[in-house]
Structures are given as structure tokens and as C-alpha cells.
Coordinates of C-alpha atoms in Angstrom, one line a residue:
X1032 CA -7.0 2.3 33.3
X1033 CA -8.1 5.0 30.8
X1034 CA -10.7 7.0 31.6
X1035 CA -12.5 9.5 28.5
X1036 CA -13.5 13.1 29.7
X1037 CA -17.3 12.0 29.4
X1038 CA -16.6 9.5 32.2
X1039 CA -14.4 12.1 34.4
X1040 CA -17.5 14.5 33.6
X1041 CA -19.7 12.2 35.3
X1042 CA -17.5 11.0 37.9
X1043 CA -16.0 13.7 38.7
X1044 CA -17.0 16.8 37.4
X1045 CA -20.4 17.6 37.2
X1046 CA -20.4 21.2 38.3
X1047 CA -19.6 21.8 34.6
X1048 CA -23.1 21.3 33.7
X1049 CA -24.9 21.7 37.2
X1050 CA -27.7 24.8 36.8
X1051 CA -27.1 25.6 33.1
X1052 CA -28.2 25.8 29.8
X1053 CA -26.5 22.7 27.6
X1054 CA -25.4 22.3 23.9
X1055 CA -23.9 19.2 23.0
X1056 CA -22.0 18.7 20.0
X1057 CA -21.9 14.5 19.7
X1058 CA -22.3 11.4 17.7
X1059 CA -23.0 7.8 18.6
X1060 CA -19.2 7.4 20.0
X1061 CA -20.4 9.7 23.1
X1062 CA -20.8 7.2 25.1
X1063 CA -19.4 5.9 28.9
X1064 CA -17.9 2.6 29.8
X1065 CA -21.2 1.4 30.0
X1066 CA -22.1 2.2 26.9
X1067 CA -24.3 5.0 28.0
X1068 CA -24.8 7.7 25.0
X1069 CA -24.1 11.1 26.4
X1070 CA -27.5 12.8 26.0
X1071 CA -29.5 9.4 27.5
X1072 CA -26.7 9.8 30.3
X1073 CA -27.0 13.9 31.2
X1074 CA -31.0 13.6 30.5
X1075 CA -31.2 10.9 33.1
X1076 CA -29.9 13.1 35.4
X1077 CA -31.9 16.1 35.2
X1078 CA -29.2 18.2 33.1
X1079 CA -31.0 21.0 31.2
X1080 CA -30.3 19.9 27.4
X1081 CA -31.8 22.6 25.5
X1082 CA -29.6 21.6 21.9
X1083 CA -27.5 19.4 20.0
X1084 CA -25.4 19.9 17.0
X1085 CA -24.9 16.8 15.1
X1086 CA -22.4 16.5 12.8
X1087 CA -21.5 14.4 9.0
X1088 CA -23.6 11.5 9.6
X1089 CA -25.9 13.3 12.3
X1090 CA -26.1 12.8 16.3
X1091 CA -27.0 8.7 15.9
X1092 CA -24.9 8.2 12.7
X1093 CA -28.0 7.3 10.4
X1094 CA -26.5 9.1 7.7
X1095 CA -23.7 8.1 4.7
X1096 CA -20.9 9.7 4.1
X1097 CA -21.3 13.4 1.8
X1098 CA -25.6 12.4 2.6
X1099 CA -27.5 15.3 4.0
X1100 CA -28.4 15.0 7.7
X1101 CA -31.5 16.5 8.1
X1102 CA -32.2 16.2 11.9
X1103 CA -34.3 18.1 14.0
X1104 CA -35.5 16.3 17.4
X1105 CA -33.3 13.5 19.0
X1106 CA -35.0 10.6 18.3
X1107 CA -34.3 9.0 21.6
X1108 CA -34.6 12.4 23.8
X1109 CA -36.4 14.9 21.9
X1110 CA -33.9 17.0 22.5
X1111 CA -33.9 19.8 19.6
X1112 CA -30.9 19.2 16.8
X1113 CA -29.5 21.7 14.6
X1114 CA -27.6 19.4 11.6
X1115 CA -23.9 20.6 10.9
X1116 CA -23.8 18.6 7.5
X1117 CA -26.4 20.0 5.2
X1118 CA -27.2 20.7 1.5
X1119 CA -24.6 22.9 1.2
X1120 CA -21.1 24.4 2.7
X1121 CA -23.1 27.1 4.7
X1122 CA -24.8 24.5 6.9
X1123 CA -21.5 23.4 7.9
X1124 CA -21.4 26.1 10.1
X1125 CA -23.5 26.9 13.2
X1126 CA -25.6 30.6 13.1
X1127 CA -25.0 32.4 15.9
X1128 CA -29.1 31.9 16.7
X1129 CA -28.1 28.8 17.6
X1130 CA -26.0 30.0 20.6
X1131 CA -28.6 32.4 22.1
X1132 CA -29.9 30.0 25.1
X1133 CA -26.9 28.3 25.5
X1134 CA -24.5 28.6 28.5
X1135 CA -22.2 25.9 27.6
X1136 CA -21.3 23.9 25.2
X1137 CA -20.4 19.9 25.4
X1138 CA -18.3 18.5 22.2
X1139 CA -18.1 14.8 22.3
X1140 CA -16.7 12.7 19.3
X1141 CA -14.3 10.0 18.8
X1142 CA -12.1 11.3 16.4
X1143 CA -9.6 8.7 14.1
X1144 CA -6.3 10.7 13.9
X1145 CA -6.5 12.3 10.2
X1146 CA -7.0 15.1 8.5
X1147 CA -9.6 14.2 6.2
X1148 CA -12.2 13.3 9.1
X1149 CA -14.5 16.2 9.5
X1150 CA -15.4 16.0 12.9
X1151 CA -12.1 18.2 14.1
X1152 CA -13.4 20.4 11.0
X1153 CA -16.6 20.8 13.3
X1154 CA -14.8 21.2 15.9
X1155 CA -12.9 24.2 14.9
X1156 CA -16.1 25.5 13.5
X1157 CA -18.5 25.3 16.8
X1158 CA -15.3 26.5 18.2
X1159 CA -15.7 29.9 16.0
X1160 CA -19.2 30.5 16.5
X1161 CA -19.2 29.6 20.2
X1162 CA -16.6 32.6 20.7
X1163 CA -18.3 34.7 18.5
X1164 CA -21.2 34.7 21.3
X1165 CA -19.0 34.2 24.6
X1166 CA -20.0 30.6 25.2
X1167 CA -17.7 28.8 26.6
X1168 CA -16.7 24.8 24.9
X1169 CA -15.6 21.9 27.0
X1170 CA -14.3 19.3 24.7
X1171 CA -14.5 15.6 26.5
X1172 CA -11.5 14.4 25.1
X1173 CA -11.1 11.0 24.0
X1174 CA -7.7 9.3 22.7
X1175 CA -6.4 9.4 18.9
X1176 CA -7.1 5.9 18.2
X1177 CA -3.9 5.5 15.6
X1178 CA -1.2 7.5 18.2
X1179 CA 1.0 9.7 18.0
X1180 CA 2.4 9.6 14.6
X1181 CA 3.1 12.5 11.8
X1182 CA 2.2 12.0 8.3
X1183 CA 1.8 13.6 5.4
X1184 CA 1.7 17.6 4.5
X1185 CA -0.2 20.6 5.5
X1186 CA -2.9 21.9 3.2
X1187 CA -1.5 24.8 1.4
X1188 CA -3.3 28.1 1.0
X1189 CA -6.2 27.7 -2.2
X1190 CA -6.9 23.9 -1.0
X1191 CA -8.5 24.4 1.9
X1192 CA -11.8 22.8 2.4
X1193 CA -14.3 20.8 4.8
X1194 CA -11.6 17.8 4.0
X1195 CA -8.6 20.3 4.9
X1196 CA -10.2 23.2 7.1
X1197 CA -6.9 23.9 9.0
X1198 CA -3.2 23.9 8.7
X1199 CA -2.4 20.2 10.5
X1200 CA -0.7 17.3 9.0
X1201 CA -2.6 14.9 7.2
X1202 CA -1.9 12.1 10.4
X1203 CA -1.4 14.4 13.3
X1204 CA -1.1 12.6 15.9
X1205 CA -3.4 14.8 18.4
X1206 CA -6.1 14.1 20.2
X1207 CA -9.9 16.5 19.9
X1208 CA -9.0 18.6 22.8
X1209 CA -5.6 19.4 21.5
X1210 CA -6.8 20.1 18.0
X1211 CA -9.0 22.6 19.9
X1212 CA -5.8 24.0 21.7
X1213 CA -4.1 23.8 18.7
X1214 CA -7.2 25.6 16.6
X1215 CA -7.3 28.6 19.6
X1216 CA -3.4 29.4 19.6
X1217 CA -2.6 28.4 15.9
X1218 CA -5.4 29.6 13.8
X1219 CA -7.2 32.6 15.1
X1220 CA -10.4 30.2 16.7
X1221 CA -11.2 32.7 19.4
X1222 CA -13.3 30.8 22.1
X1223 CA -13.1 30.1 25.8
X1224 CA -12.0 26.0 25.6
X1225 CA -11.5 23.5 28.4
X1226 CA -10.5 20.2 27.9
X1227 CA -11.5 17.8 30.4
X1228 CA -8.3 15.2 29.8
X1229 CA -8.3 11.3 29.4
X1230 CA -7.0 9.8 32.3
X1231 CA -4.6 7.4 32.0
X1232 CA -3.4 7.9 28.3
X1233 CA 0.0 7.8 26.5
X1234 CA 0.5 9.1 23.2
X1235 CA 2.0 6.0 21.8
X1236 CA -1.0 3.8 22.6
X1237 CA -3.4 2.4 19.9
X1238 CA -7.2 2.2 20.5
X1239 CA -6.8 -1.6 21.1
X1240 CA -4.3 -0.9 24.3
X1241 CA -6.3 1.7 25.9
X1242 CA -9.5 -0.8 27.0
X1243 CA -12.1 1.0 25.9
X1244 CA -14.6 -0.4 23.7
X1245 CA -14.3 0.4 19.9
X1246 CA -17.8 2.0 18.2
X1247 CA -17.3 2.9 14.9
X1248 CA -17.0 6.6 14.6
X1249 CA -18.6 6.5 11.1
X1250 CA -20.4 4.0 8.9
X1251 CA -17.9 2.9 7.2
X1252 CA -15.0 3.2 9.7
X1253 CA -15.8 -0.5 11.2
X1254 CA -12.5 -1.0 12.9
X1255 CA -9.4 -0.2 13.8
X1256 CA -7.8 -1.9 11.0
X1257 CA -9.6 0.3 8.6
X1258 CA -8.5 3.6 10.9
X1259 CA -4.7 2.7 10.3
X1260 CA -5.4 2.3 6.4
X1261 CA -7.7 5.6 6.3
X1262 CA -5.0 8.8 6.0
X1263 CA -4.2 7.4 2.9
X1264 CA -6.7 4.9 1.2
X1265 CA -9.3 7.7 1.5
X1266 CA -7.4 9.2 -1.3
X1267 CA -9.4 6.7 -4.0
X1268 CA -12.4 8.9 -3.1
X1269 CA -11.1 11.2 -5.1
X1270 CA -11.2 8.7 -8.5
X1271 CA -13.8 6.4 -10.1
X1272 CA -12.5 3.8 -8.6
X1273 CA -14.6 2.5 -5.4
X1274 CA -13.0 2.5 -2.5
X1275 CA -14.8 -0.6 -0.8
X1276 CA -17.9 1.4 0.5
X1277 CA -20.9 -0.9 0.3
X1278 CA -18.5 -3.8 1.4
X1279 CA -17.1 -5.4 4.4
X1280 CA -14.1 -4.4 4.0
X1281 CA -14.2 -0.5 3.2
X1282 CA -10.6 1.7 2.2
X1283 CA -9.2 -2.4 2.2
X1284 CA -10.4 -2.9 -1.0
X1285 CA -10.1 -0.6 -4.1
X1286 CA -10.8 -1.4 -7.6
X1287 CA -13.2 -1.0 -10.7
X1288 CA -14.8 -3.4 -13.1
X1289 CA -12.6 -4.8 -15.8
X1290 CA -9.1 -3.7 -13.6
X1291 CA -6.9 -6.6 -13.8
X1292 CA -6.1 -7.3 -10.8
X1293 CA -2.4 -9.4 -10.8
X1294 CA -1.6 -6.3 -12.8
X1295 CA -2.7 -4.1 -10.5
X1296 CA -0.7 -6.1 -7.6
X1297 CA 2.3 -6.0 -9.5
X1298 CA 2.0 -2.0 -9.8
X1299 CA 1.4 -1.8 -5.8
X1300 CA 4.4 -4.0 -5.3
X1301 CA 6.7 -1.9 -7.8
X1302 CA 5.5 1.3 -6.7
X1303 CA 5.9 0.2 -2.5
X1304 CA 9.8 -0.9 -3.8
X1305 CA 10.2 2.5 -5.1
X1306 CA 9.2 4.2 -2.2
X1307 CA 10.6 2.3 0.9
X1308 CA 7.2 1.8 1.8
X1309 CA 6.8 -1.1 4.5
X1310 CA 4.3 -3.5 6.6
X1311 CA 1.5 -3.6 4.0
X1312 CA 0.8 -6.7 1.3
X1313 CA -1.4 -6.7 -0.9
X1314 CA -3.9 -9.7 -2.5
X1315 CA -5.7 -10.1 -5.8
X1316 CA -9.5 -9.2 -5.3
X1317 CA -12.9 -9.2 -6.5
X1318 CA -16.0 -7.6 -4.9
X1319 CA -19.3 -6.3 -5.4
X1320 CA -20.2 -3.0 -3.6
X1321 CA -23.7 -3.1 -2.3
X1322 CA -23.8 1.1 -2.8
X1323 CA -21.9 3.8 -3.6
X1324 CA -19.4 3.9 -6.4
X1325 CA -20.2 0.7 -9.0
X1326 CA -22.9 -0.4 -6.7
X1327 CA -24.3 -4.1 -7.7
X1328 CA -21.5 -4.5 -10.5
X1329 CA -18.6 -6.8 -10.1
X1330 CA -15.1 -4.9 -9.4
X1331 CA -12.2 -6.5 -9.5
X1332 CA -8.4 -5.0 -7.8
X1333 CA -6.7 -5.5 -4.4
X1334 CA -7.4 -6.0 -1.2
X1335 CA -4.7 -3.9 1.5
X1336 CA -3.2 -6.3 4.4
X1337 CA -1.7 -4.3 7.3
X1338 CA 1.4 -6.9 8.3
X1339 CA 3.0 -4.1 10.7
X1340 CA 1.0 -1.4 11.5
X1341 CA 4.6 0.0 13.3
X1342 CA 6.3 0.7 10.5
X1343 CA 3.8 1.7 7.9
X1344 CA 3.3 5.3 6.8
X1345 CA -0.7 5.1 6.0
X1346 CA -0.4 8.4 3.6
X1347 CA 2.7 7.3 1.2
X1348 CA 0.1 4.0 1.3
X1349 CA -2.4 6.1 -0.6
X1350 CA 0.0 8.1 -2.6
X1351 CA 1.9 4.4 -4.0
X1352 CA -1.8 2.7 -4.7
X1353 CA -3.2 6.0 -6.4
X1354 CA 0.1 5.5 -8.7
X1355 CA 0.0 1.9 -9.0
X1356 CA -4.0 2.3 -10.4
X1357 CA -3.1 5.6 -12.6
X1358 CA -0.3 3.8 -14.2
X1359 CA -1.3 0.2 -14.7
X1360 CA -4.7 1.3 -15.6
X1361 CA -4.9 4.1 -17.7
X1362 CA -7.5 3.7 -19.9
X1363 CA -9.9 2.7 -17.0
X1364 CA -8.8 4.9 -14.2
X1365 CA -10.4 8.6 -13.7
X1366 CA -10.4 11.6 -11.2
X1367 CA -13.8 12.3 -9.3
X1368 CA -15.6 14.4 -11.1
X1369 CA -18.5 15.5 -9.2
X1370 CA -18.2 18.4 -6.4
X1371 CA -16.8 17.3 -3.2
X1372 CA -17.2 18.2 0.5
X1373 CA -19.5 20.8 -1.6
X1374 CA -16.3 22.3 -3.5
X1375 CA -16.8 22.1 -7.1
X1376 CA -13.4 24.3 -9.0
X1377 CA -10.7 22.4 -7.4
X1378 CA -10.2 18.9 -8.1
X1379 CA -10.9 16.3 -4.9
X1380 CA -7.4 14.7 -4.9
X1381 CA -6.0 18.0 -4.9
X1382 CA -8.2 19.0 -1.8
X1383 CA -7.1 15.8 0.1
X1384 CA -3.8 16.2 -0.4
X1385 CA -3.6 19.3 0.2
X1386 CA -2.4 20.9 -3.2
X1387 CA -2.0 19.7 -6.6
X1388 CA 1.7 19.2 -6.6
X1389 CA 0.9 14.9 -6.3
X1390 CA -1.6 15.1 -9.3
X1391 CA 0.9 17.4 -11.6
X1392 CA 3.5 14.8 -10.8
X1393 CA 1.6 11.5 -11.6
X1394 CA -0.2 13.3 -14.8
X1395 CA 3.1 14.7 -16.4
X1396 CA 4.0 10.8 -17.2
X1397 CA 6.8 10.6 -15.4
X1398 CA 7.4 8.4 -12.1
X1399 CA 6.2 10.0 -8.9
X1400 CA 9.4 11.1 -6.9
X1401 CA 8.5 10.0 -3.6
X1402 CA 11.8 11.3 -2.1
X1403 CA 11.3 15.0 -3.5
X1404 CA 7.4 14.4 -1.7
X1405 CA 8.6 13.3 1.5
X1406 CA 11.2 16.5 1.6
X1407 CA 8.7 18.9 1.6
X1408 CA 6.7 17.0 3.6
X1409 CA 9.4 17.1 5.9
X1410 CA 9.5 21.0 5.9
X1411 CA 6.1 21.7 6.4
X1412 CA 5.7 18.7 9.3
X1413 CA 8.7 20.3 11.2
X1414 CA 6.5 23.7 11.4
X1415 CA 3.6 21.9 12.5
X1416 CA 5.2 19.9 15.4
X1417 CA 6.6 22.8 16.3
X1418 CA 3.2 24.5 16.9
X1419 CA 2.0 21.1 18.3
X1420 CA 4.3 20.9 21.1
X1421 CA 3.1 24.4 22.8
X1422 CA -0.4 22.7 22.9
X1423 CA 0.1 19.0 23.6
X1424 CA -1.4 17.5 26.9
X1425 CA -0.8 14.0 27.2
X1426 CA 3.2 12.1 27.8
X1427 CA 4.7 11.4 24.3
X1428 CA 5.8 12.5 21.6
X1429 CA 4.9 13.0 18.1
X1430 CA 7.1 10.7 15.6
X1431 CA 7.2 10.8 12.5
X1432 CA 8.1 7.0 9.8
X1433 CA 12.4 7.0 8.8

């Protein structure tokens, strides 16, 4: 049986919060095994909750993705709420005001395993500011939903952003409280952590073999399906193209209006031959985003099918479908424009994957050399598992796709 921290905290270990002041740092996916949300739980039993931070997509996930959360009371509670996803990148941060009553603080979010997803971002952040004012973090640890697996690069220095805030791989395999381990020894996050472990949790386990139940840890993260496909179908936020927000079937789908998509198929086929990649198919589409990127027009592409989630490497995924789109589709294909994650002078690909090296590649016209990619990658994955291991809590280890 696994067990989260938030359960073990109210089992087990309730002298954490007993007498004090209490921040919580949380989202929807706080919750127990009832499906009790963490503030509704520690409020019903008398714990003094005198703040909560929420972060992208705010403390009940009412919020879009890049939409400004702009909370102040729990809606449920009262509870005041500072928002750590504003108008612009200073509101990422928490001011060390914020801190003042506080005598500990709760963090309590399901992350999904990649680099991309900004809630370890906030993480490291709270982390910061926390230290900054000697309050002590207890991250409730929950497990990394797509296991222990390396993918990927590290973001190289000039590309860092809310998308790419720290030096980890791209899928790194770690659960929240070790990403706060590996934030204190491994990036100069100076703050008293304890992580109250999941009991009962291997690092090769999926979401779907651990029992608990699945709540989407954003609005358009529905399922676990669409966690696997993530680390590297996120990558068509960076282009015109929409990524299947405003559908059922979001980072599954990608496309534009007027793609063809049998052409587009073929490209995603060649480009997968070229670079070993395996356990994905993929299915002529048309869709019609209800928001977002060519909302109420009628795209047509493909639709991603995970056939072995074992064997596929989710980040050479994005990297062969970015190709496939640039290349069939020229004329129709473009690179996001428009400021992202509130960075506006370096290009969004670039920022997700780390550095521009990918984009020079595809732009110089000649084919992507996916075995030149995956040697660095190799390089710079070896220095991060080596840091990894000195913080790692739970049985397994981190592997990495042949």
C-alpha cells in the first residue's frame, strides 16, 4: 500500500503542525485517500492556517495555463492566499512579507516528472525565500507519476527560465521532495527541508500501480496517458501549431488548419525510423480546439498513440514531431512568437529545450542528427544522475532509454 506524506502527516505525524503558525503551498492534488483537500483536512482539525501560496493555475486550479491567478481568500476556507503565478516574472516569487507570521511551511503538489512543469520551479522558489527568513519547509511527498526514467538535457546557462529554473534533466525521474534535496545540495537553495516520505513506493512504479487515485494536476493534464506524452509534446507550445488545448485529448493531438495530415504521418513515421524512436503510432486527425491556439477553427494533423509506454523516450517524441511538422510543413509551420513563461528575447523552443542547439539544427535545412543530440545528452545526463544519487530517497534507480 502507498501512503503520500499528507496521509503519514495526518496519521502519523501531526506534531509537525501542532501549536504553530501554517503556510501551505498546495493545489487541488493535496488531497488524502479520501479525497480530503489539505486545507479542508488541517482546518477541520483546529490547525492554525494563517496562508497559502498557490501556484500556475492557483490553490483550486481555476486558472489556464500562462492565465494570471489572481487569488486572495480560499474560496472554501477563507484562508488568506498570496498567488505565485501573476502578471509578471516577479510574482513568481514569494516577498519575504509573506514569511513574517509563518512558523512552518507545508508544500503539497502532485508533480508529473518533467522539467517543464512549474510546480518544482515553485518549489525551489518558496524553498529560497523560506530560508531567506529561517522558516523551516516540509514537503509531503508524493510519487513521480511517470518513474524513474532520464530524458533529455540540462538547461544550459542563458536559457534558464520559469520552464527551466534549475539544472535537472528534462524527465528526471525524482520525486518533489527529492527535487528539494536536490535544489538544497545542488543549487545553492539554502532552507531547512524535511520530507515526510511516501510509504510504500518504488521508483519504477507508474501512477497507475501505486493505488492512489489520479486528479489532474493541471487543466489540461487529464490523465496519465497525457503525463507520459508531456516531456516532449509540450514542445508544440513553442509553435503555431496547437497542441490539443481546448480538446479532449491535449499534447495527443497537434496540428494547424490546412496541414495535411497523411503528409504529416508520413514525416512522424520517417523521422521516428531515423531516430530509433519506439512504442508510439501515430493516426491521421482532425479537431477543433474549443480555446487556445486556433480556437473554433478546424485543424487538421495527428493524433499520438502510446503502444509501449516501456520503451518510449517521451522527449526524442517531441524533438521527431517538431521535425516531422517543420519539414513537411514549411510554409504553414511557425515558432511562438509571443513572450513565454514572461521571457520575451529568447525564443520558447529554445527555453524548453534548454538551448538553441535543436532549433539551429532543424533551421539550417539539414536533417536533425538525433545521434549527435542524444551524445550530449548523454554527457550532461551522466552529471546529473550523479548529483541525483547523493539525494535520492526511495529503492530504484534512475534509467535512462538504449
Amino acid at each position: 500500500m502507498v501512503r503520500t506524506g499528507l496521509q503519514r502527516l495526518l496519521d502519523d505525524r501531526m506534531d509537525l503542525v501542532a501549536g504553530k503558525r501554517v503556510a501551505i503551498c498546495c493545489n487541488h492534488t493535496a488531497i488524502t485517500a479520501d479525497f480530503v483537500h489539505i486545507v479542508d483536512a488541517l482546518d477541520a482539525q483546529g490547525v492554525s492556517l494563517v496562508r497559502l501560496f498557490g501556484p500556475e493555475h492557483g490553490v483550486r486550479a481555476t486558472a489556464q495555463d500562462m492565465e494570471e491567478v489572481d487569488e486572495t481568500r480560499d474560496p472554501v476556507t477563507g484562508v488568506p492566499t498570496v498567488s505565485l503565478y501573476g502578471d509578471d516574472e516577479a510574482s513568481l516569487h514569494p516577498l519575504p512579507d509573506h514569511f513574517a507570521d509563518v512558523d512552518v511551511v507545508l508544500f503539497d503538489i502532485q508533480d508529473i516528472g518533467a522539467r517543464y512543469y512549474t510546480y518544482q520551479a515553485t518549489l525551489g522558489f518558496v524553498m529560497r525565500v523560506a530560508g531567506q527568513c529561517g522558516v523551516p519547509v516540509v514537503v509531503l511527498d508524493r510519487p513521480n507519476p511517470i518513474a524513474g526514467l532520464l530524458e533529455g538535457n540540462l538547461v544550459h546557462s542563458g536559457f534558464e527560465s520559469f520552464v527551466g529554473a534549475f539544472p535537472i534533466a528534462v524527465r528526471h525521474g525524482l520525486t518533489m521532495g527529492e527535487l528539494g534535496r536536490y535544489f538544497k545540495a545542488h543549487c545553492g537553495v539554502d532552507c531547512e527541508l524535511e520530507v515526510l516520505e511516501v510509504e510504500g513506493w518504488h521508483r519504477s512504479q507508474w501512477f497507475d500501480e501505486t493505488g492512489l487515485p489520479w486528479v489532474y494536476p493541471s487543466p489540461n493534464m487529464p490523465t496519465l496517458d497525457t503525463a507520459t506524452i508531456y516531456p516532449g509534446m509540450c514542445l508544440f507550445e513553442a509553435t503555431t501549431w496547437s497542441e490539443g488545448r481546448g480538446t479532449t485529448r491535449p499534447f495527443h493531438l497537434f496540428g494547424a488548419p490546412g496541414v495535411d495530415p497523411q503528409r504529416l504521418v508520413k514525416a512522424c513515421v520517417e523521422e521516428s525510423e531515423r531516430a530509433g524512436l519506439q512504442g508510439v503510432a501515430y493516426r491521421p486527425a482532425a479537431f477543433n480546439p474549443g480555446f487556445q491556439k486556433h480556437a473554433g477553427g478546424a485543424c487538421t494533423g495527428v493524433e499520438v498513440h502510446v503502444t509501449d509506454r516501456s520503451v518510449l523516450d517521451a522527449f526524442l517524441l517531441g524533438l521527431v514531431t517538431v521535425t516531422a511538422a517543420y519539414r513537411s510543413h514549411r510554409a504553414l509551420f511557425g515558432w511562438r512568437s509571443e513572450p513565454y513563461e514572461f521571457i520575451e528575447d529568447v525564443a520558447a523552443i529554445d527555453l524548453l529545450t534548454g538551448s538553441s542547439r535543436f532549433r539551429e539544427m532543424l533551421e539550417s535545412g539539414a536533417e536533425v542528427d538525433y545521434s549527435a543530440l542524444k551524445r550530449s545528452w548523454d554527457a550532461e545526463l551522466s552529471v546529473f544522475e550523479q548529483r541525483a544519487r547523493r539525494i535520492m530517497i526511495y529503492e530504484g534507480a534512475l534509467e535512462r532509454r538504449e
